[in-house]
XYZ file of C-alpha atoms in Angstrom:
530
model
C 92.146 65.232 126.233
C 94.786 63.130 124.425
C 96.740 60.588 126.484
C 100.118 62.683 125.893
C 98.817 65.445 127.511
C 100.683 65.627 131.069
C 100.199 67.261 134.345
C 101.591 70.896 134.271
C 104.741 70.627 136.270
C 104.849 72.821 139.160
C 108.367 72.383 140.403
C 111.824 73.293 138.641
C 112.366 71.450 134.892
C 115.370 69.745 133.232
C 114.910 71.527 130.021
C 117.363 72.111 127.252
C 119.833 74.491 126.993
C 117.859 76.635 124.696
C 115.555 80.025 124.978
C 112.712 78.730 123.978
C 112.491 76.703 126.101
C 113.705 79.002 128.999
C 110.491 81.259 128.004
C 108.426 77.874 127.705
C 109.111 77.884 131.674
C 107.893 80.838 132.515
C 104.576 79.786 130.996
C 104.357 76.039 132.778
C 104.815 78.162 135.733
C 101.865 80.801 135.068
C 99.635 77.970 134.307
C 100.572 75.759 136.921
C 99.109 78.774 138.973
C 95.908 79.342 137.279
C 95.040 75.713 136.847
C 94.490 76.318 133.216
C 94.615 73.510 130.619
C 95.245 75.526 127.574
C 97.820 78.371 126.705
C 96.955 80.995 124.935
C 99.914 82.916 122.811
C 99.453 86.117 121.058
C 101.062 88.338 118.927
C 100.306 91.801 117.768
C 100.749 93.859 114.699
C 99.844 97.489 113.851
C 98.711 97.385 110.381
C 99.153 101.026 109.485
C 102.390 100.428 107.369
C 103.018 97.716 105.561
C 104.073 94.300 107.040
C 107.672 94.252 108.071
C 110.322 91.865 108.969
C 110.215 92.405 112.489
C 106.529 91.318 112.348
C 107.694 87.856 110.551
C 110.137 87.849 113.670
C 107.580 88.179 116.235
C 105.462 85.762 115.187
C 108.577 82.818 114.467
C 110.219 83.393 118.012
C 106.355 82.948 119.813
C 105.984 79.735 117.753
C 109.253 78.670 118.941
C 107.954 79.231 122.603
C 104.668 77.640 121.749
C 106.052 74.206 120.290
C 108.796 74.272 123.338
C 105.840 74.774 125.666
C 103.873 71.710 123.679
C 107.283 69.385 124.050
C 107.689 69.798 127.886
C 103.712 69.541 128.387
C 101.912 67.950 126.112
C 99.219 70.622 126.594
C 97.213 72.062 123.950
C 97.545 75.973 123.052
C 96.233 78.889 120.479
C 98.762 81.353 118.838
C 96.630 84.766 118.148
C 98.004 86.581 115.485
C 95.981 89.898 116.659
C 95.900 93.072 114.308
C 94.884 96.529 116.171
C 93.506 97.677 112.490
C 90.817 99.205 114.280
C 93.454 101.995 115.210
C 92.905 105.467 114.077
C 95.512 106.529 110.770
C 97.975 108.912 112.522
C 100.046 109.952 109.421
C 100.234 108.452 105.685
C 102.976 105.996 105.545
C 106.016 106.454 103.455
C 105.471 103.271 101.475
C 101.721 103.188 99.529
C 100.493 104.472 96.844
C 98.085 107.597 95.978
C 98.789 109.430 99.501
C 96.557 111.942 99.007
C 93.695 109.564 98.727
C 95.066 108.447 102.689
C 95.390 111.811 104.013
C 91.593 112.612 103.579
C 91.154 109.712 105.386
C 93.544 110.850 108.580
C 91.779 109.652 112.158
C 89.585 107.098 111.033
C 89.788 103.354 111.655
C 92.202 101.580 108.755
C 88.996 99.401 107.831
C 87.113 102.035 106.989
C 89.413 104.013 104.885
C 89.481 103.012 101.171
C 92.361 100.941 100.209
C 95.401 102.675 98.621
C 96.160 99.605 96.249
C 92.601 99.280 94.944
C 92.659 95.433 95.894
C 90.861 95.529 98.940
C 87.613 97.261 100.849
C 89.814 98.898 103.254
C 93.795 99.918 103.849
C 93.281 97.860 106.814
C 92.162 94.566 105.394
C 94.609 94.766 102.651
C 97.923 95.080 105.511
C 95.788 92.175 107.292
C 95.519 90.155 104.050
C 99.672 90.948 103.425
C 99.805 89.768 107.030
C 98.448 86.516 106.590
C 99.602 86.056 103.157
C 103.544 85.843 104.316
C 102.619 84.327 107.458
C 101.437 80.862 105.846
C 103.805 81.084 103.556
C 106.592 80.013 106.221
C 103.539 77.279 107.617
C 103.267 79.150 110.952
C 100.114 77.765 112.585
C 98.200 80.807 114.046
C 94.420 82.019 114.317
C 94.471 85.153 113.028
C 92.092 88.201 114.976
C 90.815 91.531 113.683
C 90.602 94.121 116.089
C 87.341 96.113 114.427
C 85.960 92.264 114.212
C 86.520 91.989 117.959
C 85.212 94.683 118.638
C 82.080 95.104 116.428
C 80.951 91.168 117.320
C 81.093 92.534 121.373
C 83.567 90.109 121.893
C 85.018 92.779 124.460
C 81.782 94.574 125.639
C 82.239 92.937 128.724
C 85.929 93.864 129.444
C 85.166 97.274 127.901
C 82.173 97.680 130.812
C 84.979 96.462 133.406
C 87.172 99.536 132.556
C 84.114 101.929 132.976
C 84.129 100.331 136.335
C 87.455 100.998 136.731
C 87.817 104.323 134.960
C 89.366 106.324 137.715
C 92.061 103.495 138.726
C 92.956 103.242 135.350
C 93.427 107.257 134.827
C 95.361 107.417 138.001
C 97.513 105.415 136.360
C 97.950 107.040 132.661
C 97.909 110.628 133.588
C 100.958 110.594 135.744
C 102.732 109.521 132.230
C 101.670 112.552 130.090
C 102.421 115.854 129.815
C 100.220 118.269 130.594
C 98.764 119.404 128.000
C 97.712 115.395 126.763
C 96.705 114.913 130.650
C 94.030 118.044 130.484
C 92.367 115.804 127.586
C 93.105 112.520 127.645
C 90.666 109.410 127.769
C 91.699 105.429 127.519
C 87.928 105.863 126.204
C 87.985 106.491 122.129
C 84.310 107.470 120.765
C 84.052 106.564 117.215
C 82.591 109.631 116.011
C 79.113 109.147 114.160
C 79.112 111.874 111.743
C 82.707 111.459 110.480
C 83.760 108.405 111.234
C 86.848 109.359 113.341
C 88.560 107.973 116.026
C 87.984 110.936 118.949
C 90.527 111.976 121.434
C 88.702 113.785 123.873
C 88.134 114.147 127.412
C 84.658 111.974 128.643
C 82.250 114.515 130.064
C 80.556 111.017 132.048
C 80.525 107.706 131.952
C 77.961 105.320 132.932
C 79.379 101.936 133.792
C 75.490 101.144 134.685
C 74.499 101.771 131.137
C 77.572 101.131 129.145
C 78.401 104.340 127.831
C 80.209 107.841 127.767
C 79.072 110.889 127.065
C 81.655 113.265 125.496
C 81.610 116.927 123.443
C 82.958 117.302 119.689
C 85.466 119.847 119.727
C 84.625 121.262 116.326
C 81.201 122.140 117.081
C 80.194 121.527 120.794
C 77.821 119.241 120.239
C 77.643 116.573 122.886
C 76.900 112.678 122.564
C 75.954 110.233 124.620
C 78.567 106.384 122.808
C 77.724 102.868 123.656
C 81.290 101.115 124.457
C 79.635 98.241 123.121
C 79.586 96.515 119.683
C 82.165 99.096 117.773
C 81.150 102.452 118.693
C 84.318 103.190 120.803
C 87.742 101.976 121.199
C 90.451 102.097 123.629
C 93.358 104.078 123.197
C 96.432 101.276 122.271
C 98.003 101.065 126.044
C 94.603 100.216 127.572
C 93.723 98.528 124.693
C 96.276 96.387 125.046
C 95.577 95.336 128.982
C 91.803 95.409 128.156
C 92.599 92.192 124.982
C 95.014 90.387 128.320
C 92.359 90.716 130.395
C 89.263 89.951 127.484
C 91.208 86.733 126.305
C 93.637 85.705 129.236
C 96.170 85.713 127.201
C 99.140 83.772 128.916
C 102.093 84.783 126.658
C 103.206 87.840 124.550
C 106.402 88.954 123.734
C 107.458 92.845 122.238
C 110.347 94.778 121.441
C 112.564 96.781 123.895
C 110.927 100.054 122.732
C 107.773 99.044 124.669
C 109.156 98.316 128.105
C 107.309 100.843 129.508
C 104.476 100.390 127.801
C 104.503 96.521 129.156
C 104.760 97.899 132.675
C 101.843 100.463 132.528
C 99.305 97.790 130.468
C 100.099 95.125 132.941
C 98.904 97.567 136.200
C 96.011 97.665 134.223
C 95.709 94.341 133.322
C 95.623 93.655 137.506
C 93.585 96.749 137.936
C 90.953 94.918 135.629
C 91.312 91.729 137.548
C 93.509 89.552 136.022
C 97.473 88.860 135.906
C 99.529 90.328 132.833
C 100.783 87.652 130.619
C 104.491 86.027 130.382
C 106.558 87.342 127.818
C 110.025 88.386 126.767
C 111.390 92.131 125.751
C 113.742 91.756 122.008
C 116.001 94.114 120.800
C 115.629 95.994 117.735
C 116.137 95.329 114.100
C 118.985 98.320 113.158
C 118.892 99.147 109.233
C 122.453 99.806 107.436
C 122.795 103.131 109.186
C 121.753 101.725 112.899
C 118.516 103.330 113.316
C 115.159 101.328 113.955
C 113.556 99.891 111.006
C 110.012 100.981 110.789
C 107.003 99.533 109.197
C 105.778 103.413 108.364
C 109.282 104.228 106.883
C 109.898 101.339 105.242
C 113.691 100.849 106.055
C 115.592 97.937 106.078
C 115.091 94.710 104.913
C 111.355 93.255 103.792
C 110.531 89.381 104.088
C 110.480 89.820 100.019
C 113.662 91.588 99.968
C 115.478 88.801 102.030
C 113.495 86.322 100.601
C 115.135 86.942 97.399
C 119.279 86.399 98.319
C 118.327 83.847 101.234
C 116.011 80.503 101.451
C 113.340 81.117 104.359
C 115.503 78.866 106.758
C 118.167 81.461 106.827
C 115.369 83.856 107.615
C 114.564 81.952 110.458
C 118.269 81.076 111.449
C 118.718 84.750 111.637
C 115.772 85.126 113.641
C 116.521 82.847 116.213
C 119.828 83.738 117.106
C 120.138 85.771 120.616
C 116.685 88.004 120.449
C 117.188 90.195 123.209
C 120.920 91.563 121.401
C 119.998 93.913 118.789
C 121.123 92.916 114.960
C 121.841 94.579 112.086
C 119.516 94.149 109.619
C 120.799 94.931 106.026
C 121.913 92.963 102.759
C 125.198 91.222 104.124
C 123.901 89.750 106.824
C 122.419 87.156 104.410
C 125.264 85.049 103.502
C 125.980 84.542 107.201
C 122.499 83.274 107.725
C 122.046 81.071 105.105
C 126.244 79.368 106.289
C 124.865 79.333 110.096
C 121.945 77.612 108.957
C 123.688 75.328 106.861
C 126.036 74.644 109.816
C 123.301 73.861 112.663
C 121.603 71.453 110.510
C 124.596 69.392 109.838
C 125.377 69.267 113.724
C 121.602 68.395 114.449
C 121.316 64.624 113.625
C 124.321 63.276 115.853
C 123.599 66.054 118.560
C 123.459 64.759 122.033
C 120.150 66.750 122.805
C 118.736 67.741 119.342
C 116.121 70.396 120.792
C 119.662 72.128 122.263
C 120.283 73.016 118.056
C 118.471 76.122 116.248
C 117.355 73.994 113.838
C 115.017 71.874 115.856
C 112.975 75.375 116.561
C 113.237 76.286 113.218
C 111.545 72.616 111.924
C 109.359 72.535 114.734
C 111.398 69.383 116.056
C 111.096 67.541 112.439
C 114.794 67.689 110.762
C 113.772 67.146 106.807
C 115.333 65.162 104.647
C 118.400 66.649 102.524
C 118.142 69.167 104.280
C 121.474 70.519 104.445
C 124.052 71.392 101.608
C 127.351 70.075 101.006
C 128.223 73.410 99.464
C 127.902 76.609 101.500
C 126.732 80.254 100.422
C 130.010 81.732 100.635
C 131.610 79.504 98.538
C 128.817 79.394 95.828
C 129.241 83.584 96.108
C 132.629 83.254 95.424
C 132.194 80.616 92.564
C 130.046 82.568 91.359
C 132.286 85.607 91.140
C 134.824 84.111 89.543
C 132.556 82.562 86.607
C 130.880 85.681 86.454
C 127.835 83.035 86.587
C 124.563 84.219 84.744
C 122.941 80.964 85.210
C 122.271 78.347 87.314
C 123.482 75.685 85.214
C 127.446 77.315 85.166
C 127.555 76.131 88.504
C 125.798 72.944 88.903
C 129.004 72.638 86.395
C 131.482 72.566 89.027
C 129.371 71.173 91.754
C 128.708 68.028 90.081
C 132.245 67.665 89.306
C 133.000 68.557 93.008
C 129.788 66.467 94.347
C 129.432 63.451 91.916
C 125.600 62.738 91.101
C 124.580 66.105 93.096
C 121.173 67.972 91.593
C 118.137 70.116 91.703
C 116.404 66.742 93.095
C 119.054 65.285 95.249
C 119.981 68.568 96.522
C 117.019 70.966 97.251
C 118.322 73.081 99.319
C 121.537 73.620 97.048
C 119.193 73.995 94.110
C 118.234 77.045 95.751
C 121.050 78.622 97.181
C 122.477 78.324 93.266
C 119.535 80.336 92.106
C 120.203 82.795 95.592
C 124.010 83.228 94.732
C 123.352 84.316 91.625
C 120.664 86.976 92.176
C 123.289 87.970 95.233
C 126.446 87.942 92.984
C 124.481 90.036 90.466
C 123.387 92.988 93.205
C 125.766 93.152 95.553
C 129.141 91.083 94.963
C 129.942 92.205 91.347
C 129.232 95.632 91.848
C 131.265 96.164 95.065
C 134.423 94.107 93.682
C 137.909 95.730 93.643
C 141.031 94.145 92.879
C 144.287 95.078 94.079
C 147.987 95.014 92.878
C 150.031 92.268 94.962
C 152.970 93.721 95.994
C 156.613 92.336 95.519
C 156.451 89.112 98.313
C 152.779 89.031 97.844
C 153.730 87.776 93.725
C 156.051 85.274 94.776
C 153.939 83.579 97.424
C 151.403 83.850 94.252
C 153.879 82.404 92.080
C 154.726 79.989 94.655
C 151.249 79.006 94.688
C 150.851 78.022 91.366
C 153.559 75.623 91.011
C 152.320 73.874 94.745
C 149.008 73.397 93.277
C 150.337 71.671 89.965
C 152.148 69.299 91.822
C 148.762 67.825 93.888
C 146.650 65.231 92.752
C 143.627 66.866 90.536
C 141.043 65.093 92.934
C 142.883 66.479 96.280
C 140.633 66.912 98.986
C 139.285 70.298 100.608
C 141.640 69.752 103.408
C 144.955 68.687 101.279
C 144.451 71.625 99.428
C 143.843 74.171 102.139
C 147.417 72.141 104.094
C 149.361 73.421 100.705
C 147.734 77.084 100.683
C 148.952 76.969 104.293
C 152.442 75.951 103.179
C 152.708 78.271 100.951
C 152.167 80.953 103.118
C 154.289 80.011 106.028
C 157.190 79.666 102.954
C 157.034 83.604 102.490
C 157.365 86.818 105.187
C 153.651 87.589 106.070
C 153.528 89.037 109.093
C 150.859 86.393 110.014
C 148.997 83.971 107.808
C 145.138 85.713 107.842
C 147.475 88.781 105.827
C 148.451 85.796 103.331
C 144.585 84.880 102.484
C 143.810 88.402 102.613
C 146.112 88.902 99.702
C 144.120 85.677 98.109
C 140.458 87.022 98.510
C 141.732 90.498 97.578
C 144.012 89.619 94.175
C 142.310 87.315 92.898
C 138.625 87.687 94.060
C 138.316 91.128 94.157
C 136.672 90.991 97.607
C 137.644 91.607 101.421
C 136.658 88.270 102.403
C 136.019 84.604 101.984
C 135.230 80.865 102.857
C 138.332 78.307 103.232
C 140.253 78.554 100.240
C 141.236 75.414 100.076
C 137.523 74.042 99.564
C 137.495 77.306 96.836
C 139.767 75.170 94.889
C 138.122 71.802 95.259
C 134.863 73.312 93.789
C 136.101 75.466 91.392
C 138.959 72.864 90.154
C 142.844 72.879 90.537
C 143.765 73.738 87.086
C 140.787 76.543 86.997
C 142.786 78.154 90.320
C 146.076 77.689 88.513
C 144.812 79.239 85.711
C 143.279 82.549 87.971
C 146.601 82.519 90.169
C 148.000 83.277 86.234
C 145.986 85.502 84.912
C 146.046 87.752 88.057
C 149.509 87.824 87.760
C 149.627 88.257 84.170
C 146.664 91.020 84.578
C 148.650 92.766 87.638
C 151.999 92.727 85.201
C 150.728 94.121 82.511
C 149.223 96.945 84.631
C 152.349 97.673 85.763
């Protein structure tokens, strides 16, 4: 054991003012009961759709935990990045290819039914191999764990025997949460049928805990069988499934959304029923798509990593991922820009922060801040630059922001380097298409007028903040009812949008004369209109 590891605390903590480490606590406390030495963290993803962005989520808010955990401890610990692909296909997504392949395959495990995208053997390894794929490609350290693996290697044969043991327990728990109808055939016991290959849902006629195995009757034809719960030949249906893989692996931490709160409550009485205490974990709200319902890895709604991925640097994806996970967010297009600023913000506080580990950023860099990190440009005003360039190319703005940031670059700048290339792509999809320029109307055109003839008399290297004092000026000069209607009538004349950054710091990117010049022409433009 290395020399920084240190004895599990088992009194109250001075830790930061910060989540993770709030759900860090709960798991110094669990182990400083079992007198374990290692943490195990786990995450789970049903691989019947597509990966999805709440998946992405899952697994960056449990690493967040898991290096808090390692900062207050010293302790070693395991992130499990499980996949239940030994599941049964309930319905064809809405997002593959050649569905009518899939629905033959309707009921049996995802790794045995032929892969939709002809890349992989099965439908299941090639969601798995998606899985991983965007996973490392944010650096998350995880073990990754396939449920038909698990299962076919006996891994849980023994945990699997301890629920024949405790078959009627665990019923007496279940039934009470069906109708009916589902109670009159239910089993937590799921034969894998030999014949066809599909995942059975039917009552067990007898089990033998003795022997390891269930006997059960095929529906379709009566004939009855006598499954093995060992090496693959069954499965569990997902709730005890999920107590059965606590119990199999003692897993210590797991976190889900707030749609499984009562699926939490009935897998940990089974969990204890088995023998073992439920891990720690925390409930999240829901990712909402544009029209507020609950994205869905089957449906395909809202936002993919990829789709995010292409507006907004993989720090923003984090930043946006960090920020209060048990309120539900939004999860659409515009949320981006806000991200990618917030971001930008955090990691300029970081470095001169009293307590560092108190910042998002810390989380998101797993308590290493790189270097040039930040940008001394933010996303908004790059969207607005490039809105009123009408930039195509990367190199129309590194035009202004060298003038603006002398000696600034792809190689001095990384970060910036890639918000230029974001802006753009966001500019082109979303900002140009939705832009909509109004008329100003009669004090609106003098403050305007105003404007251009305060800006001609400052300095053409005026600072951000000189510059924004003037706009100020100007407005308080002319009858606005308050001054946020004043930059209204700047983002909305001469931008063409609802919104924007500080205007003064507009004009110190995009140049004094070059705002003089758009003050003009939107006057001009409005005139001739009229």
């Amino acid at each position: 054991m290395s020399d920084t590891v240190r004895n599990v605390p088992a009194g109250p903590l001075d830790i930061p003012k910060a989540w993770p480490f709030e759900e860090a606590r709960k798991v110094i406390k669990r182990l400083a009961g079992t007198g374990k030495r290692q943490a195990l963290f786990e995450t789970g993803y049903g691989p019947s759709g597509l990966p999805h962005i709440g998946t992405f989520g899952e697994v960056a808010r449990t690493s967040w935990v898991r290096h808090a955990f390692t900062e207050l401890t010293g302790l070693p610990s395991r992130l499990l990045a499980f996949s239940d692909d030994m599941d049964g296909l309930r319905k064809v997504p809405d997002n593959v290819p050649n569905k009518d392949m899939l629905a033959q395959h309707l009921g049996r495990p995802l790794t045995r039914i032929p892969d939709p995208f002809g890349t992989h053997e099965s439908f299941g390894a090639h969601n798995n191999a998606r899985l991983r794929s965007f996973l490392d490609s944010f650096g998350f350290e995880y073990e990754f764990a396939s449920s038909t693996d698990y299962y076919a290697a006996g891994r849980f044969d023994g945990a699997l025997v301890r629920v024949l043991e405790c078959y009627q327990e665990v019923m007496a728990v279940i039934l009470p949460t069906l109708g009916a109808e589902r109670r009159a055939t239910y089993s937590p016991i799921l034969p894998i049928h030999p014949g066809t290959g599909i995942v059975m849902q039917v009552p067990m006629d007898a089990i033998d805990p003795a022997a390891a195995t269930v006997m059960w009757t095929d529906p379709a034809d009566g004939k009855r069988y006598e499954t093995s719960v060992k090496g693959g030949a069954c499965k569990l249906q997902w709730k005890a499934d999920w107590a059965m893989r606590w119990y199999a692996l003692d897993v210590d931490y797991e976190m889900s959304g707030k749609d499984l709160i009562d699926s939490v409550k009935l897998s940990s009485r089974i969990c204890r029923i088995l023998g073992k205490l439920p891990p720690e974990g925390m409930t999240y709200e829901l990712f909402l798509d544009q029209e507020g319902q609950k994205i869905s890895k089957s449906k395909g709604n809202g936002l993919s990593v990829e789709d995010f991925l292409t507006y907004g640097p993989p720090v923003s994806l984090a930043q946006f991922m960090y920020n209060q996970p048990q309120r539900a967010k939004r999860l659409y297009f515009d949320v981006i820009p806000r991200a990618v600023d917030e971001y930008i913000a955090n990691i300029e506080k970081a470095p001169t922060a009293q307590d560092p580990r108190t910042n998002p950023t810390w989380h998101i860099h797993a308590g290493k801040l790189p270097d040039h990190a930040g940008s001394p440009v933010s996303f908004a005003m790059l969207l607005n630059l490039a809105s009123v360039v009408n930039a195509e190319s990367a190199e129309i703005l590194w035009g202004f922001i060298r003038r603006y940031v002398p000696g600034a670059g792809p190689d001095t700048e990384p970060l910036l380097a890639r918000l230029v290339d974001h802006a753009i792509a966001y500019y082109r999809d979303f900002v140009r298409p939705a832009k909509r320029y109004r008329d100003p109307d009669a004090n609106e055109r003098e403050a305007l007028e105003d404007l251009a003839v305060t800006l001609g008399t400052l300095p053409a290297d005026s600072s951000a903040e000189a510059i924004q004092n003037a706009v100020f000026e100007v407005g308080k000069r002319h009858a606005f009812p308050e001054l946020r209607a004043w930059f209204g009538c700047l983002y909305q004349v001469l931008l063409g949008q609802q919104e924007g950054p500080r205007f003064g710091g507009f004009v110190a990117l995009y140049g004094i004369p070059e705002t003089i010049a758009l003050v003009r022409a939107a006057l001009t433009r409005h005139a001739d209109a009229a």
